[in-house]
Amino acid sequence: MTEFNHRVHNFCAGPAALPESVLLRAQSELLNFRNSGSSIMEMSHRGSIFMAIAAEAEARLRLLLSIPDNYKVLFLQGGAHLQFAMIPMNLMLKDQPMAFADTGYWSRRAIKEAALLGNVITVTSSKNNADTAIPEFNTWNIPDQASFLHYTPNETIHGIEFDWIPDAGDIPLVADLSSSILSQPLDVSKFGLIYAGAQKNIGPAGLTLVIIRDDLVARAPKNIPGYLNYATQVEQGSMYNTPATFAWYLANMVFEWLLNLGGLSAIAKINQQKAELLYKCIDDSDLYSNPVRRQNRSRMNVPFILKDPNLDKVFLMESEKNGLLNLKGHRAVGGMRASLYNAVGIDSVKALTDFMREFEKKHG
Ligand code: PMP
């Protein structure tokens, strides 16, 4: 492994790059948090200092996403995976199937977990196009009665992203926004429940965000364990047990960083520019390719393959030497992948595309 005495360009899919200013601030506050005499990690989550941070984080998130008043915000643990179980446990209605759109690896994982708990109907599948496009909504087969409709707006591994929001009428829409939350403005009112693991666009691993509409909080049956019950978590302000305090504190600073940048429309513009730069580099080349239908290309995760797979190892070695890290594609699909989350600067994408063009000249 190459050693560095400076920070690199980090294209990791998650846990992902964090804004440097946030890390520096955390570093400066690590031993003695704002003259309290101890680290934020060493304080009670119920003390006034931490409670103020928790409230600030929620207020900032509400501002960023314009979350309507009839939605609750939870800061939980267990990652997106725990939500794969909590959602069926809380939202499943008697004799009403759970409807899922299958658009890749993570929707399949959500389907697999839900199927352990109840009746699942898959309303569409991108398997038919080898996960290179989102099937049109008018081909989806949604039952009249369903407990909810679940989909994955951005598939982190295949690099496909919805540029529209499904409308299933009265059926509550549930979205796994793990890899695209806070990357652009979002109309929260279209959703029944949104969830996201923090480790991409929110903060460090260990924190999971859930945004849930009031009428769905009350749907939870009484006989599920307290931690897993949204109603309990709402009543207890996400403090039914000891929360991930340090991660919550860092997320608060990431929200502040986003607000200072100008909010989600500002970051969306930057994200668009970053993605365009990289896709253009891929499309202009004879060596690299991306199979995803243009309108479904993810702005956050850009997979690409090299014409000659024998070059993969050399590409990874040379890119790493140039300070461009974590470009190996997910083991499920191979090739390369660059994740361009909010904290990845446009300078990093320029460094990557410069490298890719040089590499093609040498090896193409
Ligand atoms: N859903 C999506 C879209 C993801 O990208 C990931 C993680 N890469 C997960 C779910 C799983 O997240 P976790 O590890 O937090 O359970």
PDB file of N, CA, C and O in Angstrom, residues 19 182-185 201 257-279 298-300 302 339-350:
ATOM      1  N   PRO A  19     -15.900  16.450   4.565  1.00  0.00           N
ATOM      2  CA  PRO A  19     -15.313  17.768   4.302  1.00  0.00           C
ATOM      3  C   PRO A  19     -14.123  18.019   5.233  1.00  0.00           C
ATOM      4  O   PRO A  19     -14.213  17.782   6.443  1.00  0.00           O
ATOM      5  N   LEU A 182     -29.136  14.399   0.324  1.00  0.00           N
ATOM      6  CA  LEU A 182     -28.441  15.690   0.464  1.00  0.00           C
ATOM      7  C   LEU A 182     -27.561  16.046  -0.732  1.00  0.00           C
ATOM      8  O   LEU A 182     -26.765  16.976  -0.660  1.00  0.00           O
ATOM      9  N   SER A 183     -27.707  15.312  -1.844  1.00  0.00           N
ATOM     10  CA  SER A 183     -26.895  15.637  -3.018  1.00  0.00           C
ATOM     11  C   SER A 183     -27.613  16.636  -3.913  1.00  0.00           C
ATOM     12  O   SER A 183     -27.026  17.214  -4.821  1.00  0.00           O
ATOM     13  N   GLN A 184     -28.913  16.811  -3.673  1.00  0.00           N
ATOM     14  CA  GLN A 184     -29.729  17.759  -4.451  1.00  0.00           C
ATOM     15  C   GLN A 184     -31.019  17.995  -3.655  1.00  0.00           C
ATOM     16  O   GLN A 184     -31.336  17.245  -2.739  1.00  0.00           O
ATOM     17  N   PRO A 185     -31.790  19.035  -4.003  1.00  0.00           N
ATOM     18  CA  PRO A 185     -33.044  19.250  -3.275  1.00  0.00           C
ATOM     19  C   PRO A 185     -33.980  18.060  -3.468  1.00  0.00           C
ATOM     20  O   PRO A 185     -33.895  17.343  -4.466  1.00  0.00           O
ATOM     21  N   ASN A 201     -23.061  10.694   2.491  1.00  0.00           N
ATOM     22  CA  ASN A 201     -23.253  12.145   2.381  1.00  0.00           C
ATOM     23  C   ASN A 201     -23.590  12.830   3.703  1.00  0.00           C
ATOM     24  O   ASN A 201     -23.861  14.032   3.715  1.00  0.00           O
ATOM     25  N   TRP A 257     -21.876  22.780   7.187  1.00  0.00           N
ATOM     26  CA  TRP A 257     -21.009  22.977   6.007  1.00  0.00           C
ATOM     27  C   TRP A 257     -21.869  23.129   4.744  1.00  0.00           C
ATOM     28  O   TRP A 257     -21.632  24.018   3.922  1.00  0.00           O
ATOM     29  N   LEU A 258     -22.888  22.284   4.620  1.00  0.00           N
ATOM     30  CA  LEU A 258     -23.766  22.346   3.446  1.00  0.00           C
ATOM     31  C   LEU A 258     -24.562  23.654   3.408  1.00  0.00           C
ATOM     32  O   LEU A 258     -24.704  24.274   2.357  1.00  0.00           O
ATOM     33  N   LEU A 259     -25.053  24.057   4.565  1.00  0.00           N
ATOM     34  CA  LEU A 259     -25.814  25.312   4.621  1.00  0.00           C
ATOM     35  C   LEU A 259     -24.921  26.487   4.231  1.00  0.00           C
ATOM     36  O   LEU A 259     -25.324  27.363   3.462  1.00  0.00           O
ATOM     37  N   ASN A 260     -23.681  26.479   4.728  1.00  0.00           N
ATOM     38  CA  ASN A 260     -22.753  27.566   4.408  1.00  0.00           C
ATOM     39  C   ASN A 260     -22.391  27.605   2.932  1.00  0.00           C
ATOM     40  O   ASN A 260     -22.077  28.657   2.379  1.00  0.00           O
ATOM     41  N   LEU A 261     -22.427  26.434   2.291  1.00  0.00           N
ATOM     42  CA  LEU A 261     -22.150  26.378   0.847  1.00  0.00           C
ATOM     43  C   LEU A 261     -23.295  26.954   0.022  1.00  0.00           C
ATOM     44  O   LEU A 261     -23.159  27.166  -1.169  1.00  0.00           O
ATOM     45  N   GLY A 262     -24.464  27.094   0.668  1.00  0.00           N
ATOM     46  CA  GLY A 262     -25.626  27.594  -0.061  1.00  0.00           C
ATOM     47  C   GLY A 262     -26.750  26.588  -0.142  1.00  0.00           C
ATOM     48  O   GLY A 262     -27.693  26.761  -0.922  1.00  0.00           O
ATOM     49  N   GLY A 263     -26.614  25.478   0.602  1.00  0.00           N
ATOM     50  CA  GLY A 263     -27.708  24.503   0.655  1.00  0.00           C
ATOM     51  C   GLY A 263     -27.682  23.517  -0.505  1.00  0.00           C
ATOM     52  O   GLY A 263     -26.693  23.421  -1.241  1.00  0.00           O
ATOM     53  N   LEU A 264     -28.803  22.817  -0.679  1.00  0.00           N
ATOM     54  CA  LEU A 264     -28.805  21.680  -1.598  1.00  0.00           C
ATOM     55  C   LEU A 264     -28.824  22.087  -3.071  1.00  0.00           C
ATOM     56  O   LEU A 264     -28.321  21.348  -3.913  1.00  0.00           O
ATOM     57  N   SER A 265     -29.385  23.259  -3.400  1.00  0.00           N
ATOM     58  CA  SER A 265     -29.325  23.615  -4.830  1.00  0.00           C
ATOM     59  C   SER A 265     -27.899  23.978  -5.220  1.00  0.00           C
ATOM     60  O   SER A 265     -27.471  23.698  -6.347  1.00  0.00           O
ATOM     61  N   ALA A 266     -27.149  24.548  -4.272  1.00  0.00           N
ATOM     62  CA  ALA A 266     -25.749  24.876  -4.576  1.00  0.00           C
ATOM     63  C   ALA A 266     -24.918  23.607  -4.743  1.00  0.00           C
ATOM     64  O   ALA A 266     -24.167  23.459  -5.713  1.00  0.00           O
ATOM     65  N   ILE A 267     -25.072  22.665  -3.824  1.00  0.00           N
ATOM     66  CA  ILE A 267     -24.266  21.435  -3.931  1.00  0.00           C
ATOM     67  C   ILE A 267     -24.705  20.619  -5.150  1.00  0.00           C
ATOM     68  O   ILE A 267     -23.899  19.948  -5.787  1.00  0.00           O
ATOM     69  N   ALA A 268     -25.991  20.700  -5.506  1.00  0.00           N
ATOM     70  CA  ALA A 268     -26.484  19.949  -6.678  1.00  0.00           C
ATOM     71  C   ALA A 268     -25.773  20.413  -7.947  1.00  0.00           C
ATOM     72  O   ALA A 268     -25.424  19.605  -8.807  1.00  0.00           O
ATOM     73  N   LYS A 269     -25.538  21.731  -8.052  1.00  0.00           N
ATOM     74  CA  LYS A 269     -24.854  22.268  -9.251  1.00  0.00           C
ATOM     75  C   LYS A 269     -23.437  21.711  -9.335  1.00  0.00           C
ATOM     76  O   LYS A 269     -22.974  21.297 -10.390  1.00  0.00           O
ATOM     77  N   ILE A 270     -22.765  21.723  -8.182  1.00  0.00           N
ATOM     78  CA  ILE A 270     -21.382  21.217  -8.155  1.00  0.00           C
ATOM     79  C   ILE A 270     -21.372  19.721  -8.496  1.00  0.00           C
ATOM     80  O   ILE A 270     -20.548  19.243  -9.275  1.00  0.00           O
ATOM     81  N   ASN A 271     -22.323  18.980  -7.915  1.00  0.00           N
ATOM     82  CA  ASN A 271     -22.383  17.539  -8.183  1.00  0.00           C
ATOM     83  C   ASN A 271     -22.620  17.260  -9.665  1.00  0.00           C
ATOM     84  O   ASN A 271     -22.060  16.320 -10.234  1.00  0.00           O
ATOM     85  N   GLN A 272     -23.459  18.084 -10.280  1.00  0.00           N
ATOM     86  CA  GLN A 272     -23.746  17.928 -11.712  1.00  0.00           C
ATOM     87  C   GLN A 272     -22.471  18.150 -12.534  1.00  0.00           C
ATOM     88  O   GLN A 272     -22.150  17.365 -13.425  1.00  0.00           O
ATOM     89  N   GLN A 273     -21.739  19.205 -12.175  1.00  0.00           N
ATOM     90  CA  GLN A 273     -20.495  19.494 -12.914  1.00  0.00           C
ATOM     91  C   GLN A 273     -19.495  18.357 -12.765  1.00  0.00           C
ATOM     92  O   GLN A 273     -18.851  17.952 -13.735  1.00  0.00           O
ATOM     93  N   LYS A 274     -19.388  17.836 -11.549  1.00  0.00           N
ATOM     94  CA  LYS A 274     -18.432  16.745 -11.299  1.00  0.00           C
ATOM     95  C   LYS A 274     -18.780  15.538 -12.154  1.00  0.00           C
ATOM     96  O   LYS A 274     -17.925  14.948 -12.818  1.00  0.00           O
ATOM     97  N   ALA A 275     -20.065  15.164 -12.130  1.00  0.00           N
ATOM     98  CA  ALA A 275     -20.500  13.975 -12.871  1.00  0.00           C
ATOM     99  C   ALA A 275     -20.293  14.188 -14.374  1.00  0.00           C
ATOM    100  O   ALA A 275     -19.790  13.304 -15.070  1.00  0.00           O
ATOM    101  N   GLU A 276     -20.626  15.390 -14.865  1.00  0.00           N
ATOM    102  CA  GLU A 276     -20.471  15.646 -16.307  1.00  0.00           C
ATOM    103  C   GLU A 276     -19.015  15.517 -16.745  1.00  0.00           C
ATOM    104  O   GLU A 276     -18.717  14.954 -17.791  1.00  0.00           O
ATOM    105  N   LEU A 277     -18.120  16.044 -15.906  1.00  0.00           N
ATOM    106  CA  LEU A 277     -16.686  15.955 -16.226  1.00  0.00           C
ATOM    107  C   LEU A 277     -16.257  14.503 -16.410  1.00  0.00           C
ATOM    108  O   LEU A 277     -15.589  14.155 -17.382  1.00  0.00           O
ATOM    109  N   LEU A 278     -16.663  13.661 -15.474  1.00  0.00           N
ATOM    110  CA  LEU A 278     -16.210  12.272 -15.506  1.00  0.00           C
ATOM    111  C   LEU A 278     -16.882  11.482 -16.636  1.00  0.00           C
ATOM    112  O   LEU A 278     -16.224  10.748 -17.367  1.00  0.00           O
ATOM    113  N   TYR A 279     -18.206  11.664 -16.796  1.00  0.00           N
ATOM    114  CA  TYR A 279     -18.878  10.926 -17.876  1.00  0.00           C
ATOM    115  C   TYR A 279     -18.345  11.361 -19.244  1.00  0.00           C
ATOM    116  O   TYR A 279     -18.216  10.553 -20.156  1.00  0.00           O
ATOM    117  N   SER A 298     -25.937   7.660 -12.624  1.00  0.00           N
ATOM    118  CA  SER A 298     -25.853   8.209 -11.269  1.00  0.00           C
ATOM    119  C   SER A 298     -24.875   9.375 -11.216  1.00  0.00           C
ATOM    120  O   SER A 298     -23.793   9.323 -11.801  1.00  0.00           O
ATOM    121  N   ARG A 299     -25.261  10.405 -10.486  1.00  0.00           N
ATOM    122  CA  ARG A 299     -24.346  11.524 -10.269  1.00  0.00           C
ATOM    123  C   ARG A 299     -23.385  11.232  -9.127  1.00  0.00           C
ATOM    124  O   ARG A 299     -22.383  11.903  -8.961  1.00  0.00           O
ATOM    125  N   MET A 300     -23.714  10.239  -8.318  1.00  0.00           N
ATOM    126  CA  MET A 300     -22.926   9.966  -7.118  1.00  0.00           C
ATOM    127  C   MET A 300     -21.901   8.838  -7.313  1.00  0.00           C
ATOM    128  O   MET A 300     -20.812   8.883  -6.758  1.00  0.00           O
ATOM    129  N   VAL A 302     -20.036   6.465 -10.178  1.00  0.00           N
ATOM    130  CA  VAL A 302     -19.782   6.318 -11.613  1.00  0.00           C
ATOM    131  C   VAL A 302     -18.931   5.068 -11.867  1.00  0.00           C
ATOM    132  O   VAL A 302     -17.714   5.089 -11.689  1.00  0.00           O
ATOM    133  N   SER A 339     -16.807   7.200  -6.675  1.00  0.00           N
ATOM    134  CA  SER A 339     -17.948   7.789  -5.971  1.00  0.00           C
ATOM    135  C   SER A 339     -17.673   9.272  -5.769  1.00  0.00           C
ATOM    136  O   SER A 339     -16.594   9.651  -5.305  1.00  0.00           O
ATOM    137  N   LEU A 340     -18.660  10.080  -6.153  1.00  0.00           N
ATOM    138  CA  LEU A 340     -18.462  11.541  -6.180  1.00  0.00           C
ATOM    139  C   LEU A 340     -19.388  12.227  -5.186  1.00  0.00           C
ATOM    140  O   LEU A 340     -20.118  13.146  -5.546  1.00  0.00           O
ATOM    141  N   TYR A 341     -19.395  11.755  -3.955  1.00  0.00           N
ATOM    142  CA  TYR A 341     -20.291  12.336  -2.948  1.00  0.00           C
ATOM    143  C   TYR A 341     -19.948  13.810  -2.704  1.00  0.00           C
ATOM    144  O   TYR A 341     -18.920  14.311  -3.159  1.00  0.00           O
ATOM    145  N   ASN A 342     -20.809  14.450  -1.905  1.00  0.00           N
ATOM    146  CA  ASN A 342     -20.698  15.897  -1.687  1.00  0.00           C
ATOM    147  C   ASN A 342     -19.285  16.376  -1.323  1.00  0.00           C
ATOM    148  O   ASN A 342     -18.853  17.430  -1.764  1.00  0.00           O
ATOM    149  N   ALA A 343     -18.595  15.605  -0.468  1.00  0.00           N
ATOM    150  CA  ALA A 343     -17.312  16.096   0.043  1.00  0.00           C
ATOM    151  C   ALA A 343     -16.159  15.861  -0.931  1.00  0.00           C
ATOM    152  O   ALA A 343     -15.026  16.262  -0.655  1.00  0.00           O
ATOM    153  N   VAL A 344     -16.434  15.205  -2.070  1.00  0.00           N
ATOM    154  CA  VAL A 344     -15.394  15.030  -3.093  1.00  0.00           C
ATOM    155  C   VAL A 344     -15.393  16.289  -3.960  1.00  0.00           C
ATOM    156  O   VAL A 344     -16.390  16.588  -4.628  1.00  0.00           O
ATOM    157  N   GLY A 345     -14.292  17.009  -3.921  1.00  0.00           N
ATOM    158  CA  GLY A 345     -14.242  18.299  -4.629  1.00  0.00           C
ATOM    159  C   GLY A 345     -14.079  18.130  -6.130  1.00  0.00           C
ATOM    160  O   GLY A 345     -13.650  17.076  -6.606  1.00  0.00           O
ATOM    161  N   ILE A 346     -14.384  19.203  -6.863  1.00  0.00           N
ATOM    162  CA  ILE A 346     -14.229  19.152  -8.318  1.00  0.00           C
ATOM    163  C   ILE A 346     -12.748  18.992  -8.690  1.00  0.00           C
ATOM    164  O   ILE A 346     -12.407  18.396  -9.700  1.00  0.00           O
ATOM    165  N   ASP A 347     -11.863  19.484  -7.807  1.00  0.00           N
ATOM    166  CA  ASP A 347     -10.417  19.305  -8.035  1.00  0.00           C
ATOM    167  C   ASP A 347     -10.059  17.818  -8.070  1.00  0.00           C
ATOM    168  O   ASP A 347      -9.220  17.381  -8.864  1.00  0.00           O
ATOM    169  N   SER A 348     -10.735  17.021  -7.244  1.00  0.00           N
ATOM    170  CA  SER A 348     -10.471  15.580  -7.239  1.00  0.00           C
ATOM    171  C   SER A 348     -10.912  14.958  -8.558  1.00  0.00           C
ATOM    172  O   SER A 348     -10.241  14.082  -9.106  1.00  0.00           O
ATOM    173  N   VAL A 349     -12.051  15.410  -9.069  1.00  0.00           N
ATOM    174  CA  VAL A 349     -12.550  14.838 -10.325  1.00  0.00           C
ATOM    175  C   VAL A 349     -11.640  15.263 -11.479  1.00  0.00           C
ATOM    176  O   VAL A 349     -11.350  14.456 -12.376  1.00  0.00           O
ATOM    177  N   LYS A 350     -11.139  16.495 -11.433  1.00  0.00           N
ATOM    178  CA  LYS A 350     -10.201  16.930 -12.479  1.00  0.00           C
ATOM    179  C   LYS A 350      -8.919  16.103 -12.416  1.00  0.00           C
ATOM    180  O   LYS A 350      -8.382  15.688 -13.448  1.00  0.00           O
TER     181      LYS A 350
END
